[in-house]
Amino acid sequence: MHDTILEAVGLTKEFKGFTAVKEVNLQVRRGTIHALIGPNGAGKSTVFNLLTKFLPPTAGRILFKGRDITAMRPADVARLGLVRSFQISAVFPHLTVLENVRVALQRHQGTSFHFWKAESSLHALHERATALIEAVNLTPWTGHTAAELPYGRKRALEIATTLALDPEVMLLDEPLAGMGHEDIERTAALIKRVAADRTILMVEHNLSVVAHLSDTITVLRRGEVLAEGPYAVVSRNAEVMEAYMGTGTHGAGHA
């Protein structure tokens, strides 16, 4: 059985004569955590924006579950089950954790503006929201506004609001960036749990923080794929190490 769920074929993006991404081929296997990494300027964010349809490619194709989604809009792709975390700026700072998750659930169910819905349906939303909050270890923060949350907890809330959309493939944009060591460990463990029944593609700068998290790592350099494989393979690649020289890659906890 062919287990590729998301695929890029010859993906290329040019900006006024500058080639930011050049003929990138990428295959994300169903049920895995796949990290897209590289030093600054490697083209990670551009590839991510192409895959999530926030940028149109100059050339190449994107396939989701074998379907060509190259010309589709981000919202339509999200409805298919390919959801980018933090794409909605994810949280409303002055709503509570519970309210944020409930809004995301309402959006998924298409009931955002159906305030006259039966109370039983709101109760069901409340139960699901509570379960999602528990899943990301935010139960003690349920009644706090998003603005009050520490940075790492805010990212956990963003993951909860993404989970509310019930994605089949979840795309995380530098979920560990700017975190201290404790937050990195907690969020990495959360990503691992979340990946139990879905596929995750994450963009990350730091090789060391995805070492024990990812099944497959694709390393980009200057818009091209430099290396790919499990951490044990890419971490021994001389070109990968050279590309990362001086970027603080080996210092665990730096993002």
PDB file of C-alpha atoms in Angstrom:
ATOM      1  CA  MET A   1       0.000   0.000   0.000  1.00  0.00           C
ATOM      2  CA  HIS A   2       1.302   3.414  -0.977  1.00  0.00           C
ATOM      3  CA  ASP A   3       1.477   5.314   2.301  1.00  0.00           C
ATOM      4  CA  THR A   4       2.455   8.798   1.078  1.00  0.00           C
ATOM      5  CA  ILE A   5      -0.209  11.238   2.284  1.00  0.00           C
ATOM      6  CA  LEU A   6       1.381  14.556   1.251  1.00  0.00           C
ATOM      7  CA  GLU A   7       3.745  14.963  -1.673  1.00  0.00           C
ATOM      8  CA  ALA A   8       5.578  17.783  -3.418  1.00  0.00           C
ATOM      9  CA  VAL A   9       6.908  17.178  -6.922  1.00  0.00           C
ATOM     10  CA  GLY A  10       9.450  19.591  -8.411  1.00  0.00           C
ATOM     11  CA  LEU A  11       8.235  22.400  -6.165  1.00  0.00           C
ATOM     12  CA  THR A  12       9.799  25.709  -7.235  1.00  0.00           C
ATOM     13  CA  LYS A  13       9.212  29.305  -6.155  1.00  0.00           C
ATOM     14  CA  GLU A  14      10.814  32.369  -7.686  1.00  0.00           C
ATOM     15  CA  PHE A  15      10.538  35.919  -6.386  1.00  0.00           C
ATOM     16  CA  LYS A  16      11.466  38.486  -9.069  1.00  0.00           C
ATOM     17  CA  GLY A  17      14.310  36.428 -10.442  1.00  0.00           C
ATOM     18  CA  PHE A  18      15.436  34.989  -7.095  1.00  0.00           C
ATOM     19  CA  THR A  19      14.814  31.249  -6.734  1.00  0.00           C
ATOM     20  CA  ALA A  20      13.822  30.681  -3.098  1.00  0.00           C
ATOM     21  CA  VAL A  21      12.827  27.040  -3.597  1.00  0.00           C
ATOM     22  CA  LYS A  22      14.226  24.895  -6.398  1.00  0.00           C
ATOM     23  CA  GLU A  23      12.693  21.613  -7.544  1.00  0.00           C
ATOM     24  CA  VAL A  24      11.941  20.267  -4.078  1.00  0.00           C
ATOM     25  CA  ASN A  25      10.587  16.727  -3.950  1.00  0.00           C
ATOM     26  CA  LEU A  26       9.032  15.721  -0.652  1.00  0.00           C
ATOM     27  CA  GLN A  27       7.068  12.668   0.455  1.00  0.00           C
ATOM     28  CA  VAL A  28       5.387  12.667   3.847  1.00  0.00           C
ATOM     29  CA  ARG A  29       4.328   9.199   4.970  1.00  0.00           C
ATOM     30  CA  ARG A  30       0.987   8.656   6.663  1.00  0.00           C
ATOM     31  CA  GLY A  31       1.155   8.423  10.465  1.00  0.00           C
ATOM     32  CA  THR A  32       4.665   9.861  10.822  1.00  0.00           C
ATOM     33  CA  ILE A  33       6.289  13.004  12.185  1.00  0.00           C
ATOM     34  CA  HIS A  34       8.261  14.610   9.360  1.00  0.00           C
ATOM     35  CA  ALA A  35      10.510  17.579  10.109  1.00  0.00           C
ATOM     36  CA  LEU A  36      11.519  20.140   7.509  1.00  0.00           C
ATOM     37  CA  ILE A  37      14.649  21.812   8.808  1.00  0.00           C
ATOM     38  CA  GLY A  38      17.562  23.937   7.705  1.00  0.00           C
ATOM     39  CA  PRO A  39      19.643  26.955   8.657  1.00  0.00           C
ATOM     40  CA  ASN A  40      18.245  30.466   8.280  1.00  0.00           C
ATOM     41  CA  GLY A  41      17.497  31.301   4.666  1.00  0.00           C
ATOM     42  CA  ALA A  42      17.205  27.645   3.654  1.00  0.00           C
ATOM     43  CA  GLY A  43      13.696  28.083   2.231  1.00  0.00           C
ATOM     44  CA  LYS A  44      11.783  26.227   4.974  1.00  0.00           C
ATOM     45  CA  SER A  45       9.092  28.866   5.413  1.00  0.00           C
ATOM     46  CA  THR A  46       8.628  29.225   1.664  1.00  0.00           C
ATOM     47  CA  VAL A  47       8.153  25.453   1.236  1.00  0.00           C
ATOM     48  CA  PHE A  48       5.750  25.482   4.185  1.00  0.00           C
ATOM     49  CA  ASN A  49       3.753  28.363   2.671  1.00  0.00           C
ATOM     50  CA  LEU A  50       3.639  26.555  -0.668  1.00  0.00           C
ATOM     51  CA  LEU A  51       2.416  23.304   0.889  1.00  0.00           C
ATOM     52  CA  THR A  52      -0.289  25.104   2.880  1.00  0.00           C
ATOM     53  CA  LYS A  53      -1.315  27.116  -0.209  1.00  0.00           C
ATOM     54  CA  PHE A  54      -0.410  30.520   1.229  1.00  0.00           C
ATOM     55  CA  LEU A  55       1.919  30.977  -1.757  1.00  0.00           C
ATOM     56  CA  PRO A  56       1.387  29.797  -5.346  1.00  0.00           C
ATOM     57  CA  PRO A  57       4.320  27.790  -6.771  1.00  0.00           C
ATOM     58  CA  THR A  58       6.182  28.969  -9.864  1.00  0.00           C
ATOM     59  CA  ALA A  59       6.432  25.324 -10.916  1.00  0.00           C
ATOM     60  CA  GLY A  60       5.723  21.877  -9.511  1.00  0.00           C
ATOM     61  CA  ARG A  61       2.758  20.068  -8.007  1.00  0.00           C
ATOM     62  CA  ILE A  62       1.379  19.321  -4.552  1.00  0.00           C
ATOM     63  CA  LEU A  63      -0.606  16.149  -3.918  1.00  0.00           C
ATOM     64  CA  PHE A  64      -2.695  15.349  -0.841  1.00  0.00           C
ATOM     65  CA  LYS A  65      -3.882  11.730  -0.608  1.00  0.00           C
ATOM     66  CA  GLY A  66      -3.122  11.413  -4.317  1.00  0.00           C
ATOM     67  CA  ARG A  67      -5.245  14.445  -5.226  1.00  0.00           C
ATOM     68  CA  ASP A  68      -3.648  17.430  -6.959  1.00  0.00           C
ATOM     69  CA  ILE A  69      -4.243  20.433  -4.673  1.00  0.00           C
ATOM     70  CA  THR A  70      -1.767  22.781  -6.382  1.00  0.00           C
ATOM     71  CA  ALA A  71      -4.445  25.257  -7.463  1.00  0.00           C
ATOM     72  CA  MET A  72      -6.632  25.015  -4.361  1.00  0.00           C
ATOM     73  CA  ARG A  73      -7.143  27.740  -1.750  1.00  0.00           C
ATOM     74  CA  PRO A  74      -5.933  27.351   1.875  1.00  0.00           C
ATOM     75  CA  ALA A  75      -9.473  27.142   3.301  1.00  0.00           C
ATOM     76  CA  ASP A  76     -10.475  24.411   0.834  1.00  0.00           C
ATOM     77  CA  VAL A  77      -7.321  22.423   1.586  1.00  0.00           C
ATOM     78  CA  ALA A  78      -8.023  22.758   5.326  1.00  0.00           C
ATOM     79  CA  ARG A  79     -11.495  21.306   4.768  1.00  0.00           C
ATOM     80  CA  LEU A  80      -9.870  18.269   3.156  1.00  0.00           C
ATOM     81  CA  GLY A  81      -7.966  17.679   6.419  1.00  0.00           C
ATOM     82  CA  LEU A  82      -4.639  19.440   5.758  1.00  0.00           C
ATOM     83  CA  VAL A  83      -4.523  22.059   8.514  1.00  0.00           C
ATOM     84  CA  ARG A  84      -1.802  24.511   9.344  1.00  0.00           C
ATOM     85  CA  SER A  85      -1.456  25.291  13.012  1.00  0.00           C
ATOM     86  CA  PHE A  86      -1.223  28.977  13.867  1.00  0.00           C
ATOM     87  CA  GLN A  87      -2.758  29.804  10.483  1.00  0.00           C
ATOM     88  CA  ILE A  88      -5.650  31.590  12.161  1.00  0.00           C
ATOM     89  CA  SER A  89      -3.200  33.435  14.426  1.00  0.00           C
ATOM     90  CA  ALA A  90      -4.939  30.700  16.312  1.00  0.00           C
ATOM     91  CA  VAL A  91      -5.985  32.346  19.537  1.00  0.00           C
ATOM     92  CA  PHE A  92      -8.057  35.307  20.660  1.00  0.00           C
ATOM     93  CA  PRO A  93      -6.056  36.921  23.486  1.00  0.00           C
ATOM     94  CA  HIS A  94      -9.043  38.149  25.506  1.00  0.00           C
ATOM     95  CA  LEU A  95     -11.062  34.943  25.345  1.00  0.00           C
ATOM     96  CA  THR A  96     -10.459  32.205  27.892  1.00  0.00           C
ATOM     97  CA  VAL A  97      -8.765  28.923  27.008  1.00  0.00           C
ATOM     98  CA  LEU A  98     -12.185  27.220  27.004  1.00  0.00           C
ATOM     99  CA  GLU A  99     -13.750  29.912  24.808  1.00  0.00           C
ATOM    100  CA  ASN A 100     -10.870  29.747  22.308  1.00  0.00           C
ATOM    101  CA  VAL A 101     -11.213  25.997  21.877  1.00  0.00           C
ATOM    102  CA  ARG A 102     -15.001  26.243  21.665  1.00  0.00           C
ATOM    103  CA  VAL A 103     -14.763  28.872  18.904  1.00  0.00           C
ATOM    104  CA  ALA A 104     -12.451  26.558  16.934  1.00  0.00           C
ATOM    105  CA  LEU A 105     -14.912  23.678  17.389  1.00  0.00           C
ATOM    106  CA  GLN A 106     -17.806  25.868  16.232  1.00  0.00           C
ATOM    107  CA  ARG A 107     -15.797  26.860  13.170  1.00  0.00           C
ATOM    108  CA  HIS A 108     -15.177  23.202  12.341  1.00  0.00           C
ATOM    109  CA  GLN A 109     -18.869  22.379  12.722  1.00  0.00           C
ATOM    110  CA  GLY A 110     -19.946  25.450  10.762  1.00  0.00           C
ATOM    111  CA  THR A 111     -21.924  26.761  13.734  1.00  0.00           C
ATOM    112  CA  SER A 112     -19.873  29.891  14.433  1.00  0.00           C
ATOM    113  CA  PHE A 113     -22.866  32.193  14.127  1.00  0.00           C
ATOM    114  CA  HIS A 114     -25.676  29.845  15.128  1.00  0.00           C
ATOM    115  CA  PHE A 115     -26.082  31.290  18.583  1.00  0.00           C
ATOM    116  CA  TRP A 116     -29.703  30.123  18.668  1.00  0.00           C
ATOM    117  CA  LYS A 117     -28.669  26.441  18.456  1.00  0.00           C
ATOM    118  CA  ALA A 118     -30.148  24.091  21.022  1.00  0.00           C
ATOM    119  CA  GLU A 119     -28.413  24.115  24.388  1.00  0.00           C
ATOM    120  CA  SER A 120     -27.695  20.386  24.024  1.00  0.00           C
ATOM    121  CA  SER A 121     -25.405  21.062  21.056  1.00  0.00           C
ATOM    122  CA  LEU A 122     -23.529  23.710  23.068  1.00  0.00           C
ATOM    123  CA  HIS A 123     -23.151  21.198  25.888  1.00  0.00           C
ATOM    124  CA  ALA A 124     -21.602  18.719  23.451  1.00  0.00           C
ATOM    125  CA  LEU A 125     -19.177  21.442  22.314  1.00  0.00           C
ATOM    126  CA  HIS A 126     -18.288  22.147  25.931  1.00  0.00           C
ATOM    127  CA  GLU A 127     -17.511  18.474  26.584  1.00  0.00           C
ATOM    128  CA  ARG A 128     -15.327  18.196  23.472  1.00  0.00           C
ATOM    129  CA  ALA A 129     -13.531  21.464  24.312  1.00  0.00           C
ATOM    130  CA  THR A 130     -12.833  20.254  27.848  1.00  0.00           C
ATOM    131  CA  ALA A 131     -11.407  16.995  26.489  1.00  0.00           C
ATOM    132  CA  LEU A 132      -9.116  18.865  24.077  1.00  0.00           C
ATOM    133  CA  ILE A 133      -7.912  21.170  26.853  1.00  0.00           C
ATOM    134  CA  GLU A 134      -7.127  18.134  28.987  1.00  0.00           C
ATOM    135  CA  ALA A 135      -5.302  16.501  26.044  1.00  0.00           C
ATOM    136  CA  VAL A 136      -2.853  19.427  25.847  1.00  0.00           C
ATOM    137  CA  ASN A 137      -2.442  19.619  29.658  1.00  0.00           C
ATOM    138  CA  LEU A 138      -4.167  22.996  30.018  1.00  0.00           C
ATOM    139  CA  THR A 139      -6.960  22.038  32.435  1.00  0.00           C
ATOM    140  CA  PRO A 140      -5.620  24.293  35.261  1.00  0.00           C
ATOM    141  CA  TRP A 141      -5.679  27.215  32.797  1.00  0.00           C
ATOM    142  CA  THR A 142      -9.226  26.628  31.482  1.00  0.00           C
ATOM    143  CA  GLY A 143     -10.650  29.877  32.843  1.00  0.00           C
ATOM    144  CA  HIS A 144      -7.601  32.050  32.089  1.00  0.00           C
ATOM    145  CA  THR A 145      -7.514  34.321  29.058  1.00  0.00           C
ATOM    146  CA  ALA A 146      -5.034  33.421  26.324  1.00  0.00           C
ATOM    147  CA  ALA A 147      -3.164  36.678  27.027  1.00  0.00           C
ATOM    148  CA  GLU A 148      -2.425  35.458  30.577  1.00  0.00           C
ATOM    149  CA  LEU A 149      -0.786  32.218  29.463  1.00  0.00           C
ATOM    150  CA  PRO A 150       2.988  31.720  29.573  1.00  0.00           C
ATOM    151  CA  TYR A 151       4.511  31.402  26.090  1.00  0.00           C
ATOM    152  CA  GLY A 152       4.780  27.605  26.032  1.00  0.00           C
ATOM    153  CA  ARG A 153       1.202  27.193  27.271  1.00  0.00           C
ATOM    154  CA  LYS A 154      -0.012  29.549  24.553  1.00  0.00           C
ATOM    155  CA  ARG A 155       1.519  27.293  21.923  1.00  0.00           C
ATOM    156  CA  ALA A 156      -0.249  24.328  23.576  1.00  0.00           C
ATOM    157  CA  LEU A 157      -3.532  26.246  23.237  1.00  0.00           C
ATOM    158  CA  GLU A 158      -2.777  26.860  19.560  1.00  0.00           C
ATOM    159  CA  ILE A 159      -2.285  23.116  19.113  1.00  0.00           C
ATOM    160  CA  ALA A 160      -5.633  22.502  20.859  1.00  0.00           C
ATOM    161  CA  THR A 161      -7.442  24.924  18.529  1.00  0.00           C
ATOM    162  CA  THR A 162      -5.860  23.165  15.549  1.00  0.00           C
ATOM    163  CA  LEU A 163      -6.901  19.754  16.895  1.00  0.00           C
ATOM    164  CA  ALA A 164     -10.440  21.128  17.164  1.00  0.00           C
ATOM    165  CA  LEU A 165     -10.470  21.276  13.350  1.00  0.00           C
ATOM    166  CA  ASP A 166      -9.842  17.501  13.360  1.00  0.00           C
ATOM    167  CA  PRO A 167      -6.941  17.525  10.893  1.00  0.00           C
ATOM    168  CA  GLU A 168      -5.667  14.396   9.191  1.00  0.00           C
ATOM    169  CA  VAL A 169      -2.349  16.137   8.526  1.00  0.00           C
ATOM    170  CA  MET A 170      -1.223  18.833  10.927  1.00  0.00           C
ATOM    171  CA  LEU A 171       1.419  21.315   9.817  1.00  0.00           C
ATOM    172  CA  LEU A 172       3.322  23.035  12.613  1.00  0.00           C
ATOM    173  CA  ASP A 173       5.336  26.173  11.930  1.00  0.00           C
ATOM    174  CA  GLU A 174       8.331  26.251  14.304  1.00  0.00           C
ATOM    175  CA  PRO A 175       6.261  25.076  17.303  1.00  0.00           C
ATOM    176  CA  LEU A 176       9.338  25.036  19.571  1.00  0.00           C
ATOM    177  CA  ALA A 177      10.800  28.416  18.595  1.00  0.00           C
ATOM    178  CA  GLY A 178      11.557  30.845  21.402  1.00  0.00           C
ATOM    179  CA  MET A 179      10.977  28.291  24.155  1.00  0.00           C
ATOM    180  CA  GLY A 180      13.072  27.478  27.182  1.00  0.00           C
ATOM    181  CA  HIS A 181      14.253  23.933  27.824  1.00  0.00           C
ATOM    182  CA  GLU A 182      11.267  22.932  29.989  1.00  0.00           C
ATOM    183  CA  ASP A 183       8.712  24.238  27.471  1.00  0.00           C
ATOM    184  CA  ILE A 184      10.540  22.500  24.609  1.00  0.00           C
ATOM    185  CA  GLU A 185      10.357  19.150  26.425  1.00  0.00           C
ATOM    186  CA  ARG A 186       6.689  19.616  27.311  1.00  0.00           C
ATOM    187  CA  THR A 187       5.661  20.724  23.804  1.00  0.00           C
ATOM    188  CA  ALA A 188       7.723  17.986  22.130  1.00  0.00           C
ATOM    189  CA  ALA A 189       5.970  15.396  24.309  1.00  0.00           C
ATOM    190  CA  LEU A 190       2.607  16.946  23.357  1.00  0.00           C
ATOM    191  CA  ILE A 191       3.452  16.771  19.632  1.00  0.00           C
ATOM    192  CA  LYS A 192       4.427  13.112  20.073  1.00  0.00           C
ATOM    193  CA  ARG A 193       1.069  12.372  21.740  1.00  0.00           C
ATOM    194  CA  VAL A 194      -0.892  14.284  19.116  1.00  0.00           C
ATOM    195  CA  ALA A 195       0.888  12.322  16.371  1.00  0.00           C
ATOM    196  CA  ALA A 196      -0.484   9.014  17.678  1.00  0.00           C
ATOM    197  CA  ASP A 197      -3.411   9.109  15.248  1.00  0.00           C
ATOM    198  CA  ARG A 198      -2.443  11.672  12.621  1.00  0.00           C
ATOM    199  CA  THR A 199       0.418  12.831  10.410  1.00  0.00           C
ATOM    200  CA  ILE A 200       2.572  15.815  11.348  1.00  0.00           C
ATOM    201  CA  LEU A 201       4.843  17.939   9.192  1.00  0.00           C
ATOM    202  CA  MET A 202       6.771  20.501  11.187  1.00  0.00           C
ATOM    203  CA  VAL A 203       9.148  23.263  10.168  1.00  0.00           C
ATOM    204  CA  GLU A 204      12.021  23.735  12.571  1.00  0.00           C
ATOM    205  CA  HIS A 205      15.353  25.546  12.592  1.00  0.00           C
ATOM    206  CA  ASN A 206      17.129  23.371  15.083  1.00  0.00           C
ATOM    207  CA  LEU A 207      18.324  19.844  14.284  1.00  0.00           C
ATOM    208  CA  SER A 208      18.832  18.853  17.909  1.00  0.00           C
ATOM    209  CA  VAL A 209      15.261  19.567  19.035  1.00  0.00           C
ATOM    210  CA  VAL A 210      13.749  17.288  16.369  1.00  0.00           C
ATOM    211  CA  ALA A 211      16.286  14.507  16.984  1.00  0.00           C
ATOM    212  CA  HIS A 212      14.030  12.277  19.101  1.00  0.00           C
ATOM    213  CA  LEU A 213      10.744  13.608  17.752  1.00  0.00           C
ATOM    214  CA  SER A 214      10.843  12.939  14.019  1.00  0.00           C
ATOM    215  CA  ASP A 215      10.640   9.756  11.992  1.00  0.00           C
ATOM    216  CA  THR A 216      12.025  11.531   8.929  1.00  0.00           C
ATOM    217  CA  ILE A 217      14.004  14.758   8.609  1.00  0.00           C
ATOM    218  CA  THR A 218      14.358  16.682   5.355  1.00  0.00           C
ATOM    219  CA  VAL A 219      17.217  19.185   5.422  1.00  0.00           C
ATOM    220  CA  LEU A 220      17.020  22.192   3.112  1.00  0.00           C
ATOM    221  CA  ARG A 221      19.884  24.424   2.076  1.00  0.00           C
ATOM    222  CA  ARG A 222      19.481  27.430  -0.224  1.00  0.00           C
ATOM    223  CA  GLY A 223      16.078  26.221  -1.368  1.00  0.00           C
ATOM    224  CA  GLU A 224      17.121  22.683  -2.270  1.00  0.00           C
ATOM    225  CA  VAL A 225      16.926  19.329  -0.468  1.00  0.00           C
ATOM    226  CA  LEU A 226      20.365  18.647   0.985  1.00  0.00           C
ATOM    227  CA  ALA A 227      19.646  15.399   2.812  1.00  0.00           C
ATOM    228  CA  GLU A 228      16.762  13.267   4.042  1.00  0.00           C
ATOM    229  CA  GLY A 229      16.299  10.369   6.419  1.00  0.00           C
ATOM    230  CA  PRO A 230      16.123   9.576  10.139  1.00  0.00           C
ATOM    231  CA  TYR A 231      18.179  11.692  12.536  1.00  0.00           C
ATOM    232  CA  ALA A 232      20.905   9.034  12.808  1.00  0.00           C
ATOM    233  CA  VAL A 233      21.531   9.389   9.078  1.00  0.00           C
ATOM    234  CA  VAL A 234      21.236  13.146   8.509  1.00  0.00           C
ATOM    235  CA  SER A 235      23.211  14.021  11.650  1.00  0.00           C
ATOM    236  CA  ARG A 236      26.207  12.151  10.248  1.00  0.00           C
ATOM    237  CA  ASN A 237      26.012  13.868   6.869  1.00  0.00           C
ATOM    238  CA  ALA A 238      29.093  16.077   6.451  1.00  0.00           C
ATOM    239  CA  GLU A 239      27.243  18.578   4.231  1.00  0.00           C
ATOM    240  CA  VAL A 240      24.464  18.936   6.797  1.00  0.00           C
ATOM    241  CA  MET A 241      26.976  19.639   9.541  1.00  0.00           C
ATOM    242  CA  GLU A 242      28.745  22.159   7.348  1.00  0.00           C
ATOM    243  CA  ALA A 243      25.459  23.906   6.533  1.00  0.00           C
ATOM    244  CA  TYR A 244      24.768  24.183  10.251  1.00  0.00           C
ATOM    245  CA  MET A 245      28.217  25.375  11.359  1.00  0.00           C
ATOM    246  CA  GLY A 246      27.915  28.346  13.663  1.00  0.00           C
ATOM    247  CA  THR A 247      24.123  28.196  13.943  1.00  0.00           C
ATOM    248  CA  GLY A 248      24.064  26.804  17.481  1.00  0.00           C
ATOM    249  CA  THR A 249      22.571  23.544  16.297  1.00  0.00           C
ATOM    250  CA  HIS A 250      24.339  21.347  18.799  1.00  0.00           C
ATOM    251  CA  GLY A 251      23.269  23.334  21.832  1.00  0.00           C
ATOM    252  CA  ALA A 252      20.163  21.535  23.018  1.00  0.00           C
ATOM    253  CA  GLY A 253      17.366  23.867  23.923  1.00  0.00           C
ATOM    254  CA  HIS A 254      18.272  26.566  21.395  1.00  0.00           C
ATOM    255  CA  ALA A 255      15.620  27.248  18.825  1.00  0.00           C
TER     256      ALA A 255
END
